[in-house]
């Protein structure tokens, strides 16, 4: 075992760990990572790793596609193509069991030819003239799996990068085509044009051969705001630049740039605005009084953009939530608007006609324990404009991809095979009473003949932030790495997904209930579910594990520091943990609306109460009370940054807490992985650590 040597100073005992690539910090990281791997990476671990990797590499996975013109595009990784293939096929070929793929870009071959690994981060195709094929694309490439990307112009005909084509340097960059020789670009290429949140504060019209910062500026926002976002809408007949001044995470101002004139869409800044053809949609986050009408938080209203800009007329409120429902997502086909609605976290799909006075119908769905999502195939295709994709998935139900036309039943196109043995497993939904009496739902995946004697190993999963909903889904790696495990007594592992406040499961109110000074409610909710599992006899403290990443990592940090008596083991990934410094690290400044501003003394009073590195000192527990804790991140995480995880682990070690381990590989960014192999390693490390402590 590698000994931990404290390098504390009186001023700030852990500041030396903040230098992402500081030599002394990296030496500590390497020692701690090696210690963790030496303890975990035995034959049992390697078997688990290989099982998970086999699932991720499976050739019969569903290759999800995006339709552009006559082709269906897909990005694919497997054991032979670690960095992946960007490829396309035709519809008739896609329908077969073995589609014929046209390889556009082989990322592994690119790495060999250029001597550097690039990780695919998406593509944007240039809209062709009518009846012509797609010829050009912008390819986003990350050097390390982080948020910074290089954007290069690609020729879809010759299947290669365009010589002397657009090549935007590595930065946090967004770009869209205006025309073949012009891009709309927002890029944080220098401090001069970067917000405190590390994103671009300008949008520019970049012509071929022109440096970004020398290009004409079309839009600029205050550098204290999160970012200047925007895109060029190339929809025929609706060409325009759409701009967004992201003031903070939940307040923004949207506008359109038409014929050189910038017109702001005048609504409260907490009303989310989206545009589609002639329509503008409004989703208020708090009740909005408009022209004598109150539009409730979580509703969806629609207007014609020209009419709204002229006199503020809203045509219809299309969706109004109640205590059990929330709008999850929407998608336009040529003649309909498809709304995915959650009812107690179970999906419904509502169909609204855009031409029949917004009449509404509902798609029939089979099983409320399954998640359903829908999206248009290609609303501009004359023959398939009202076609939609539907994906159906559940904890123990492999994903099915269907395609249908609005008004008729969808038919299955692809179905994922079973990746783990789910025989004898049952999915149930339960509700726990939180500290303030709120009923908090959670899903439980467990054996049908479950013995309620407190002896079952359980893994709880949670997030609880940014209005993100946790919904059922077939996670083959989790099933393989956790649900198939049995301990020496023959007990099968159980998985629990929590739907705590801060998420979006019940709309904006559910999210706002755990914002800022009310953050503790999310943690009370998670703790209440843990206690409910014990009360019901499902498990006990020594058999209860929990996991979470990013904001979920902050949740885990608060479980370690505030509720250590509830858990036997915790995996805390790519986490926020120092709420005094988070705004000064990576993209942290952009999350002030979610958590609060530590530079404001009044905000710091409540921030400190859910800052895990401070709670360790403010609310100390006996060192033997803390759960076994795996704290992990990546060196290349440029969204949260690795220093918070390092500091938490180092402080716990300095406090004499012996069962804390730390793991930090180099690549992977905030996602924690860059390819199937690193994803499998990340998951296997977490599952193996937790299992050994709670089985």
XYZ file of C-alpha atoms in Angstrom:
695
model
C 0.000 0.000 0.000
C 1.286 3.469 -0.874
C 1.600 5.676 2.180
C -0.181 9.022 2.085
C 2.157 11.866 2.973
C 0.421 15.080 4.013
C 1.801 18.214 2.352
C -0.410 20.631 4.306
C 0.437 24.260 4.992
C -1.126 26.554 7.545
C -2.579 28.912 4.907
C -4.355 26.352 2.733
C -3.371 22.762 3.409
C -4.643 21.467 0.057
C -3.988 24.277 -2.432
C -1.100 22.289 -3.909
C -3.625 19.808 -5.315
C -5.407 22.449 -7.419
C -2.751 22.570 -10.136
C -4.274 20.113 -12.602
C -0.896 19.087 -13.977
C 1.317 20.295 -11.159
C 4.180 17.857 -10.657
C 3.657 17.310 -6.926
C -0.125 16.962 -7.385
C 0.289 14.423 -10.181
C 2.777 12.438 -8.107
C 0.165 12.159 -5.348
C -2.514 11.257 -7.918
C -0.339 8.521 -9.413
C 0.463 7.078 -5.987
C -3.168 7.000 -4.896
C -4.395 5.629 -8.223
C -1.764 2.879 -8.107
C -2.778 2.037 -4.525
C -6.422 1.671 -5.535
C -5.615 -0.445 -8.571
C -3.202 -2.670 -6.633
C -5.994 -3.461 -4.183
C -8.834 -3.898 -6.682
C -7.379 -5.135 -9.933
C -7.205 -8.885 -9.314
C -8.521 -11.809 -11.356
C -12.094 -11.228 -10.163
C -11.936 -7.603 -11.262
C -10.471 -8.514 -14.638
C -13.289 -11.004 -15.214
C -15.870 -8.325 -14.432
C -14.041 -5.839 -16.650
C -14.053 -8.232 -19.577
C -17.760 -9.035 -19.143
C -18.674 -5.339 -19.172
C -16.400 -4.605 -22.131
C -17.922 -7.502 -24.066
C -21.362 -5.972 -23.555
C -20.177 -2.528 -24.658
C -18.409 -3.951 -27.722
C -21.281 -6.217 -28.808
C -21.757 -6.163 -32.557
C -25.529 -6.603 -32.263
C -26.105 -3.376 -30.316
C -28.669 -1.048 -31.872
C -26.815 1.429 -34.093
C -28.884 4.555 -33.443
C -29.022 6.794 -36.508
C -29.746 10.336 -37.627
C -31.357 10.888 -41.024
C -29.851 13.469 -43.349
C -31.133 13.360 -46.914
C -31.149 9.785 -48.153
C -28.627 8.537 -45.624
C -28.738 7.439 -41.995
C -25.631 8.412 -40.010
C -24.162 6.591 -37.018
C -21.058 6.675 -34.846
C -19.823 3.280 -33.695
C -17.185 1.855 -31.346
C -16.242 -1.773 -30.744
C -13.201 -3.883 -29.877
C -11.705 -3.491 -33.349
C -12.443 0.232 -33.560
C -11.531 1.661 -30.170
C -11.803 5.315 -31.233
C -14.683 4.567 -33.558
C -16.159 4.849 -37.018
C -18.355 7.614 -38.386
C -20.479 5.951 -41.034
C -23.767 5.970 -42.910
C -26.155 3.652 -44.697
C -29.461 3.650 -46.572
C -32.865 2.916 -45.063
C -33.289 -0.386 -46.871
C -29.882 -1.524 -45.726
C -30.534 -0.343 -42.170
C -33.617 -2.570 -42.020
C -31.495 -5.671 -42.534
C -29.766 -7.613 -39.777
C -26.376 -6.686 -41.240
C -26.501 -3.191 -42.784
C -23.872 -2.220 -45.320
C -22.109 0.774 -43.847
C -20.220 3.356 -45.843
C -17.254 4.373 -43.695
C -16.778 8.135 -43.741
C -14.133 8.571 -41.042
C -12.089 5.926 -39.234
C -10.837 7.577 -36.033
C -8.303 4.824 -35.312
C -6.805 5.199 -38.795
C -6.756 8.969 -38.289
C -4.788 8.505 -35.064
C -2.248 6.329 -36.839
C -1.825 8.781 -39.722
C -1.637 11.943 -37.597
C 0.160 10.522 -34.577
C -2.515 11.823 -32.199
C -5.737 10.385 -30.869
C -8.878 12.392 -31.542
C -12.204 11.522 -29.941
C -15.367 12.052 -31.974
C -17.645 14.664 -30.401
C -20.287 15.136 -33.110
C -20.888 16.478 -36.587
C -22.853 19.240 -38.313
C -23.755 18.837 -41.976
C -24.054 21.713 -44.440
C -27.563 21.829 -45.873
C -27.301 21.258 -49.638
C -29.307 22.968 -52.331
C -32.615 21.333 -53.230
C -32.212 17.862 -54.806
C -28.452 17.871 -54.250
C -26.575 15.502 -51.921
C -24.876 16.472 -48.673
C -21.239 17.284 -49.416
C -19.664 18.986 -46.402
C -19.630 18.549 -42.629
C -17.999 20.053 -39.575
C -16.452 17.384 -37.342
C -15.947 18.039 -33.621
C -12.859 16.299 -32.240
C -11.744 16.258 -28.621
C -8.082 15.629 -27.787
C -8.856 14.013 -24.414
C -12.606 13.490 -24.062
C -13.096 16.901 -22.430
C -15.348 19.780 -23.489
C -12.711 21.493 -25.595
C -12.802 20.500 -29.260
C -11.117 21.102 -32.567
C -13.577 21.612 -35.441
C -12.503 20.530 -38.919
C -14.208 20.650 -42.300
C -14.890 17.263 -43.869
C -15.721 16.311 -47.475
C -18.472 13.675 -47.598
C -17.705 12.893 -51.240
C -13.959 12.259 -51.004
C -14.296 11.096 -47.356
C -11.448 13.196 -46.081
C -10.724 16.482 -44.384
C -10.784 19.450 -46.721
C -7.307 20.745 -47.526
C -7.071 24.343 -46.291
C -10.664 23.988 -45.112
C -12.167 25.292 -41.901
C -10.009 24.184 -38.973
C -10.901 25.820 -35.669
C -8.332 25.344 -32.884
C -8.967 23.381 -29.693
C -11.228 25.420 -27.405
C -14.761 25.420 -26.030
C -16.278 26.145 -29.420
C -19.673 26.009 -31.119
C -20.040 26.382 -34.869
C -22.808 26.119 -37.459
C -22.890 26.588 -41.216
C -24.221 29.857 -42.638
C -23.252 28.878 -46.168
C -20.526 26.844 -47.835
C -17.889 29.491 -47.136
C -19.148 30.981 -43.870
C -19.636 29.784 -40.316
C -21.313 31.199 -37.226
C -18.767 30.623 -34.465
C -18.635 31.154 -30.736
C -15.227 30.177 -29.399
C -13.391 30.732 -26.123
C -10.038 30.975 -27.874
C -8.594 33.664 -25.587
C -9.337 35.236 -22.212
C -10.426 38.420 -23.991
C -13.490 36.689 -25.434
C -14.202 34.169 -22.672
C -16.728 34.423 -19.844
C -15.950 33.612 -16.232
C -17.726 30.335 -16.907
C -15.050 29.499 -19.548
C -17.353 29.789 -22.582
C -17.396 32.203 -25.524
C -18.963 35.630 -24.980
C -19.218 36.495 -28.693
C -20.705 35.067 -31.871
C -18.843 35.825 -35.090
C -19.337 35.446 -38.817
C -16.216 33.561 -39.858
C -15.447 33.431 -43.546
C -13.154 30.888 -45.123
C -9.531 31.637 -44.263
C -10.389 34.234 -41.617
C -9.144 33.964 -38.011
C -11.973 33.732 -35.512
C -11.065 36.817 -33.503
C -10.589 38.862 -36.660
C -14.061 37.969 -37.945
C -17.014 40.372 -37.692
C -18.804 40.177 -34.369
C -22.574 39.595 -34.605
C -23.433 39.223 -30.929
C -21.774 39.812 -27.566
C -22.745 39.204 -23.947
C -21.418 40.353 -20.596
C -18.414 38.283 -19.498
C -20.094 37.754 -16.113
C -22.848 35.840 -17.939
C -22.460 32.143 -18.748
C -22.068 32.369 -22.522
C -23.135 33.664 -25.897
C -24.854 30.739 -27.572
C -26.318 30.717 -31.044
C -26.810 28.892 -34.293
C -27.733 29.598 -37.886
C -31.166 28.208 -38.718
C -30.922 27.138 -42.363
C -34.517 25.878 -42.669
C -35.709 27.016 -46.142
C -37.923 30.054 -45.750
C -36.855 30.617 -42.137
C -33.149 31.424 -42.488
C -31.924 33.376 -39.464
C -29.335 33.592 -36.732
C -30.780 32.608 -33.350
C -28.957 34.094 -30.380
C -29.047 33.328 -26.670
C -27.574 35.445 -23.926
C -27.236 32.814 -21.200
C -27.275 35.029 -18.122
C -27.047 32.074 -15.773
C -28.129 28.463 -15.948
C -31.852 29.314 -15.706
C -32.115 32.835 -17.049
C -31.520 33.826 -20.643
C -32.580 36.185 -23.417
C -33.289 34.794 -26.888
C -33.272 36.808 -30.087
C -33.242 36.471 -33.859
C -30.977 38.260 -36.300
C -32.834 38.928 -39.545
C -31.575 41.151 -42.343
C -29.028 42.719 -40.042
C -31.601 43.567 -37.356
C -31.455 41.873 -33.956
C -34.921 41.369 -32.463
C -35.196 40.230 -28.870
C -38.071 37.935 -27.911
C -39.448 39.863 -24.944
C -40.361 37.426 -22.180
C -39.160 37.029 -18.574
C -35.645 35.642 -18.485
C -36.757 32.419 -16.763
C -39.070 31.526 -19.658
C -37.305 29.011 -21.879
C -37.678 29.903 -25.564
C -37.282 27.652 -28.600
C -37.928 28.259 -32.288
C -39.115 25.967 -35.060
C -40.102 27.285 -38.463
C -42.830 29.902 -37.882
C -43.386 28.790 -34.295
C -41.973 30.004 -31.013
C -42.440 27.904 -27.875
C -42.395 29.145 -24.284
C -41.727 27.028 -21.180
C -41.900 29.200 -18.044
C -39.994 28.027 -14.983
C -42.154 30.128 -12.652
C -45.710 31.352 -13.116
C -45.771 33.923 -15.943
C -48.445 36.591 -16.221
C -48.753 37.660 -19.844
C -51.428 39.985 -21.195
C -53.790 39.135 -18.360
C -53.208 35.394 -18.605
C -51.236 33.396 -16.023
C -49.197 30.642 -17.642
C -48.217 28.187 -14.919
C -44.653 27.069 -14.290
C -43.910 23.907 -16.241
C -46.477 24.708 -18.949
C -45.810 24.887 -22.682
C -47.249 27.711 -24.811
C -46.992 28.286 -28.551
C -47.170 31.389 -30.753
C -46.378 32.438 -34.284
C -43.065 34.251 -34.092
C -43.997 37.157 -36.376
C -47.229 37.763 -34.501
C -45.562 37.529 -31.103
C -42.840 40.000 -32.088
C -45.553 42.343 -33.337
C -48.011 42.334 -30.423
C -47.140 39.503 -28.005
C -50.008 37.221 -29.024
C -49.828 33.654 -27.710
C -51.994 31.231 -29.637
C -52.402 28.386 -27.185
C -51.151 26.860 -23.952
C -50.524 23.298 -25.086
C -49.606 21.660 -21.797
C -50.337 22.471 -18.161
C -48.783 20.251 -15.463
C -50.429 18.962 -12.320
C -49.008 17.470 -9.132
C -48.146 14.191 -10.826
C -47.092 15.218 -14.365
C -44.216 17.073 -15.999
C -43.174 17.851 -19.554
C -40.025 15.891 -20.352
C -39.294 16.620 -24.040
C -40.798 17.660 -27.376
C -40.200 17.128 -31.073
C -41.750 18.524 -34.270
C -42.750 16.438 -37.252
C -44.022 18.207 -40.365
C -47.583 18.575 -39.074
C -47.503 17.588 -35.411
C -45.848 18.339 -32.120
C -44.953 15.276 -30.040
C -44.765 15.780 -26.270
C -43.224 13.261 -23.891
C -44.828 13.674 -20.471
C -43.874 11.998 -17.199
C -46.674 10.855 -14.886
C -45.086 9.761 -11.597
C -41.937 9.219 -13.704
C -43.795 6.946 -16.164
C -43.921 8.110 -19.775
C -46.871 9.307 -21.853
C -46.719 10.593 -25.436
C -49.168 13.296 -26.486
C -49.697 14.261 -30.116
C -50.760 17.810 -30.978
C -51.873 18.785 -34.461
C -50.364 22.033 -35.738
C -53.144 22.541 -38.268
C -56.354 21.331 -36.589
C -56.676 23.942 -33.858
C -54.018 22.147 -31.811
C -56.232 19.120 -31.223
C -54.623 16.531 -28.952
C -54.478 12.739 -28.844
C -52.360 10.233 -26.958
C -50.219 7.385 -28.247
C -51.109 4.058 -26.627
C -48.241 2.644 -24.532
C -48.014 -0.800 -23.002
C -46.086 -0.730 -19.726
C -45.787 2.203 -17.285
C -42.530 0.755 -15.888
C -40.849 1.364 -19.271
C -39.368 4.610 -20.531
C -40.502 5.896 -23.908
C -38.967 8.669 -25.972
C -40.042 9.951 -29.373
C -38.434 12.212 -31.956
C -39.026 13.196 -35.555
C -37.176 11.233 -38.225
C -36.919 14.121 -40.716
C -39.658 16.749 -40.710
C -38.453 18.137 -44.058
C -38.732 14.867 -45.966
C -41.803 15.128 -48.203
C -42.508 11.412 -47.972
C -41.629 10.896 -44.316
C -42.249 14.284 -42.724
C -44.576 12.893 -40.055
C -42.479 9.832 -39.276
C -41.107 9.446 -35.779
C -38.607 7.308 -33.931
C -39.731 5.709 -30.699
C -37.391 4.025 -28.233
C -38.819 1.805 -25.513
C -36.591 0.622 -22.693
C -36.692 -0.566 -19.096
C -34.404 -1.769 -16.337
C -34.826 -5.409 -17.380
C -36.333 -4.819 -20.841
C -33.804 -4.447 -23.659
C -34.203 -1.348 -25.786
C -36.419 -1.504 -28.854
C -36.237 1.079 -31.644
C -39.490 1.597 -33.539
C -40.501 3.806 -36.446
C -43.994 5.009 -37.161
C -46.047 7.679 -38.852
C -48.271 9.889 -36.728
C -51.756 8.394 -36.820
C -50.625 4.802 -37.270
C -48.890 2.270 -35.065
C -45.113 2.135 -34.933
C -43.287 -1.033 -35.927
C -40.076 -2.394 -34.458
C -36.959 -1.680 -36.502
C -34.211 -2.906 -34.161
C -34.219 -4.686 -30.823
C -31.309 -5.117 -28.486
C -30.733 -8.695 -27.300
C -30.683 -9.452 -23.600
C -27.237 -8.690 -22.196
C -27.670 -10.144 -18.734
C -29.881 -12.714 -17.084
C -32.891 -10.805 -15.763
C -34.939 -13.903 -15.049
C -36.558 -13.659 -11.656
C -36.132 -9.883 -11.385
C -39.020 -7.534 -10.711
C -39.263 -3.758 -11.187
C -41.357 -1.930 -8.607
C -41.913 1.712 -7.681
C -41.991 2.930 -4.088
C -42.317 6.242 -2.254
C -40.345 7.404 0.779
C -41.348 10.225 3.123
C -38.639 12.886 3.244
C -37.830 14.981 6.323
C -40.478 17.578 5.418
C -43.108 14.949 4.562
C -42.683 15.092 0.760
C -43.318 11.769 -0.994
C -40.222 10.892 -3.022
C -40.430 8.098 -5.621
C -37.805 5.486 -6.340
C -37.540 2.394 -8.520
C -36.314 -0.930 -7.173
C -34.962 -3.766 -9.318
C -34.817 -6.904 -7.180
C -35.586 -10.613 -7.096
C -39.270 -11.490 -7.192
C -38.795 -13.725 -4.138
C -36.840 -11.062 -2.234
C -36.351 -11.851 1.446
C -37.059 -8.751 3.537
C -34.594 -9.467 6.304
C -32.110 -6.636 5.720
C -29.411 -8.875 4.249
C -29.543 -7.914 0.567
C -26.730 -5.942 -1.150
C -28.207 -2.764 -2.658
C -26.793 -0.075 -4.950
C -28.596 3.287 -4.830
C -28.103 5.724 -7.721
C -28.887 9.434 -7.564
C -28.438 12.848 -9.170
C -30.956 15.458 -8.002
C -30.009 18.601 -9.870
C -30.323 20.812 -12.954
C -33.887 19.580 -13.608
C -32.488 16.295 -14.914
C -34.931 13.384 -14.699
C -33.809 9.878 -13.762
C -35.935 7.427 -15.751
C -35.899 3.639 -16.294
C -33.603 2.332 -18.997
C -31.816 -0.824 -20.042
C -28.276 -0.388 -18.750
C -26.544 -3.503 -19.982
C -23.269 -2.659 -18.239
C -25.006 -2.097 -14.908
C -26.954 -5.309 -15.295
C -23.791 -7.212 -16.110
C -21.632 -5.509 -13.506
C -24.147 -5.364 -10.630
C -27.521 -7.093 -11.030
C -25.989 -10.474 -11.942
C -23.887 -10.634 -8.755
C -24.715 -13.013 -5.902
C -23.037 -12.998 -2.521
C -21.928 -16.066 -0.566
C -25.422 -16.441 0.896
C -26.880 -16.518 -2.623
C -28.492 -13.078 -2.318
C -28.820 -11.251 -5.609
C -27.686 -7.639 -5.910
C -30.426 -4.986 -6.018
C -30.441 -1.695 -7.909
C -32.383 1.397 -6.778
C -32.882 4.560 -8.841
C -33.896 7.614 -6.820
C -36.065 10.479 -8.110
C -35.089 13.102 -5.541
C -35.868 16.820 -5.650
C -33.554 18.951 -7.736
C -34.368 16.737 -10.713
C -37.075 17.251 -13.302
C -39.345 14.291 -12.590
C -42.190 16.593 -11.517
C -41.216 19.679 -13.487
C -39.716 23.037 -12.465
C -41.262 23.038 -8.980
C -39.556 19.723 -8.148
C -36.291 21.220 -9.319
C -36.680 24.574 -7.604
C -37.554 22.895 -4.319
C -33.860 21.967 -3.915
C -32.162 25.059 -5.324
C -29.587 27.113 -3.440
C -30.505 27.469 0.247
C -32.928 24.542 -0.119
C -30.276 22.162 -1.422
C -30.485 20.083 1.728
C -33.868 18.776 0.561
C -32.201 16.719 -2.178
C -29.928 15.134 0.396
C -32.771 14.571 2.841
C -34.714 12.869 0.036
C -31.845 10.512 -0.768
C -31.313 9.738 2.903
C -35.043 9.083 3.302
C -34.937 6.488 0.523
C -31.938 4.824 2.186
C -33.850 4.725 5.466
C -36.977 3.436 3.721
C -35.019 0.548 2.216
C -33.861 -0.386 5.716
C -37.340 0.118 7.205
C -38.855 -2.163 4.568
C -36.255 -4.828 5.353
C -34.717 -4.677 1.882
C -31.217 -4.017 3.234
C -29.201 -2.659 6.151
C -26.422 -0.117 6.493
C -23.617 -2.666 6.044
C -25.156 -3.888 2.759
C -26.118 -0.500 1.296
C -23.979 1.184 -1.373
C -24.564 4.430 -3.266
C -23.166 5.997 -6.411
C -23.387 9.327 -8.222
C -21.402 11.454 -10.663
C -20.946 15.185 -11.208
C -23.832 16.841 -9.339
C -24.526 13.281 -8.230
C -20.950 13.306 -6.961
C -21.834 16.316 -4.821
C -24.775 14.272 -3.560
C -22.400 11.440 -2.672
C -20.015 13.853 -0.964
C -22.858 15.023 1.245
C -23.809 11.444 2.021
C -20.208 10.782 3.114
C -19.920 13.952 5.198
C -23.502 14.318 6.427
C -25.075 10.844 6.475
C -22.171 8.403 6.905
C -24.186 6.200 9.269
C -26.551 5.170 6.444
C -24.113 3.578 3.993
C -21.581 0.807 3.856
C -19.866 2.093 0.697
C -20.021 5.041 -1.690
C -18.634 5.742 -5.177
C -18.260 9.488 -5.741
C -17.408 10.344 -9.360
C -16.186 13.526 -11.161
C -17.659 15.467 -8.236
C -18.181 18.988 -6.990
C -17.076 18.920 -3.358
C -15.608 22.315 -2.438
C -18.484 24.782 -2.690
C -16.269 27.684 -1.610
C -13.967 27.311 -4.605
C -16.187 25.695 -7.231
C -16.939 28.946 -9.097
C -13.222 29.529 -9.628
C -12.574 26.105 -11.121
C -13.265 25.053 -14.717
C -16.897 25.856 -15.702
C -18.116 26.220 -12.119
C -19.129 29.872 -12.403
C -21.985 28.820 -14.719
C -23.717 26.917 -11.897
C -24.258 29.808 -9.483
C -27.998 29.793 -10.208
C -28.150 26.155 -9.091
C -26.056 26.359 -5.949
C -25.404 29.984 -4.969
C -22.422 32.340 -5.079
C -19.707 31.698 -2.468
C -18.384 35.228 -3.007
C -21.642 36.545 -1.539
C -21.359 36.219 2.259
C -25.073 35.459 2.636
C -24.871 32.700 0.022
C -21.750 31.250 1.596
C -23.642 30.734 4.850
C -25.882 28.109 3.237
C -23.314 26.859 0.702
C -21.035 25.823 3.534
C -23.764 23.569 4.915
C -23.610 21.372 1.786
C -19.899 21.744 0.957
C -18.538 18.265 1.731
C -14.917 19.314 2.289
C -16.161 21.808 4.889
C -18.730 19.470 6.422
C -15.896 17.073 7.228
C -14.608 19.718 9.661
C -17.876 21.388 10.643
C -19.780 18.181 11.404
C -17.106 15.601 12.212
C -18.026 11.979 12.854
C -15.884 9.291 14.451
C -13.471 8.069 11.770
C -14.907 4.554 11.991
C -18.394 5.837 11.078
C -17.514 6.796 7.517
C -18.476 4.428 4.698
C -15.833 2.917 2.469
C -15.445 5.670 -0.119
C -14.078 5.584 -3.658
C -13.549 9.134 -4.911
C -12.646 9.315 -8.580
C -12.277 11.750 -11.457
C -10.083 12.291 -14.544
C -7.156 14.629 -15.020
C -8.742 15.922 -18.240
C -12.101 16.875 -16.688
C -12.397 20.501 -17.849
C -15.986 20.957 -16.678
C -15.665 20.370 -12.922
C -11.908 19.835 -12.741
C -10.094 17.141 -10.737
C -8.942 19.241 -7.775
C -12.153 18.978 -5.747
C -12.034 15.193 -5.747
C -8.328 15.258 -4.858
C -8.884 17.615 -1.928
C -11.794 15.616 -0.492
C -9.832 12.367 -0.609
C -6.680 13.933 0.826
C -8.595 15.579 3.667
C -10.360 12.340 4.556
C -6.998 10.573 4.621
C -5.506 13.283 6.812
C -8.435 12.890 9.217
C -7.432 9.268 9.662
C -10.315 7.760 7.683
C -8.687 4.563 6.476
C -11.307 3.196 4.092
C -11.110 5.991 1.478
C -9.527 5.300 -1.899
C -8.794 7.604 -4.828
C -8.665 6.971 -8.583
C -7.783 9.421 -11.361
C -6.934 8.239 -14.877
C -5.627 10.813 -17.342
C -8.198 10.831 -20.152
C -11.976 10.824 -20.277
C -12.974 14.384 -19.457
C -16.110 14.882 -17.390
C -17.685 11.763 -18.934
C -14.986 9.720 -17.216
C -14.122 7.723 -20.342
C -13.213 8.088 -24.001
C -13.836 4.615 -25.428
C -15.458 1.299 -24.551
C -12.355 0.018 -22.795
C -12.046 3.024 -20.496
C -15.822 3.035 -19.906
C -15.685 -0.610 -18.891
C -12.739 0.080 -16.589
C -14.492 3.043 -14.972
C -17.658 1.031 -14.302
C -15.875 -2.122 -13.200
C -13.711 -0.160 -10.758
C -16.753 1.396 -9.136
C -18.845 -1.790 -9.021
C -15.980 -3.902 -7.707
C -15.125 -1.451 -4.938
C -18.740 -1.195 -3.803
C -19.422 -4.923 -4.002
C -16.440 -5.862 -1.871
C -17.699 -3.627 0.915
C -21.440 -4.422 0.947
C -21.897 -7.978 -0.347
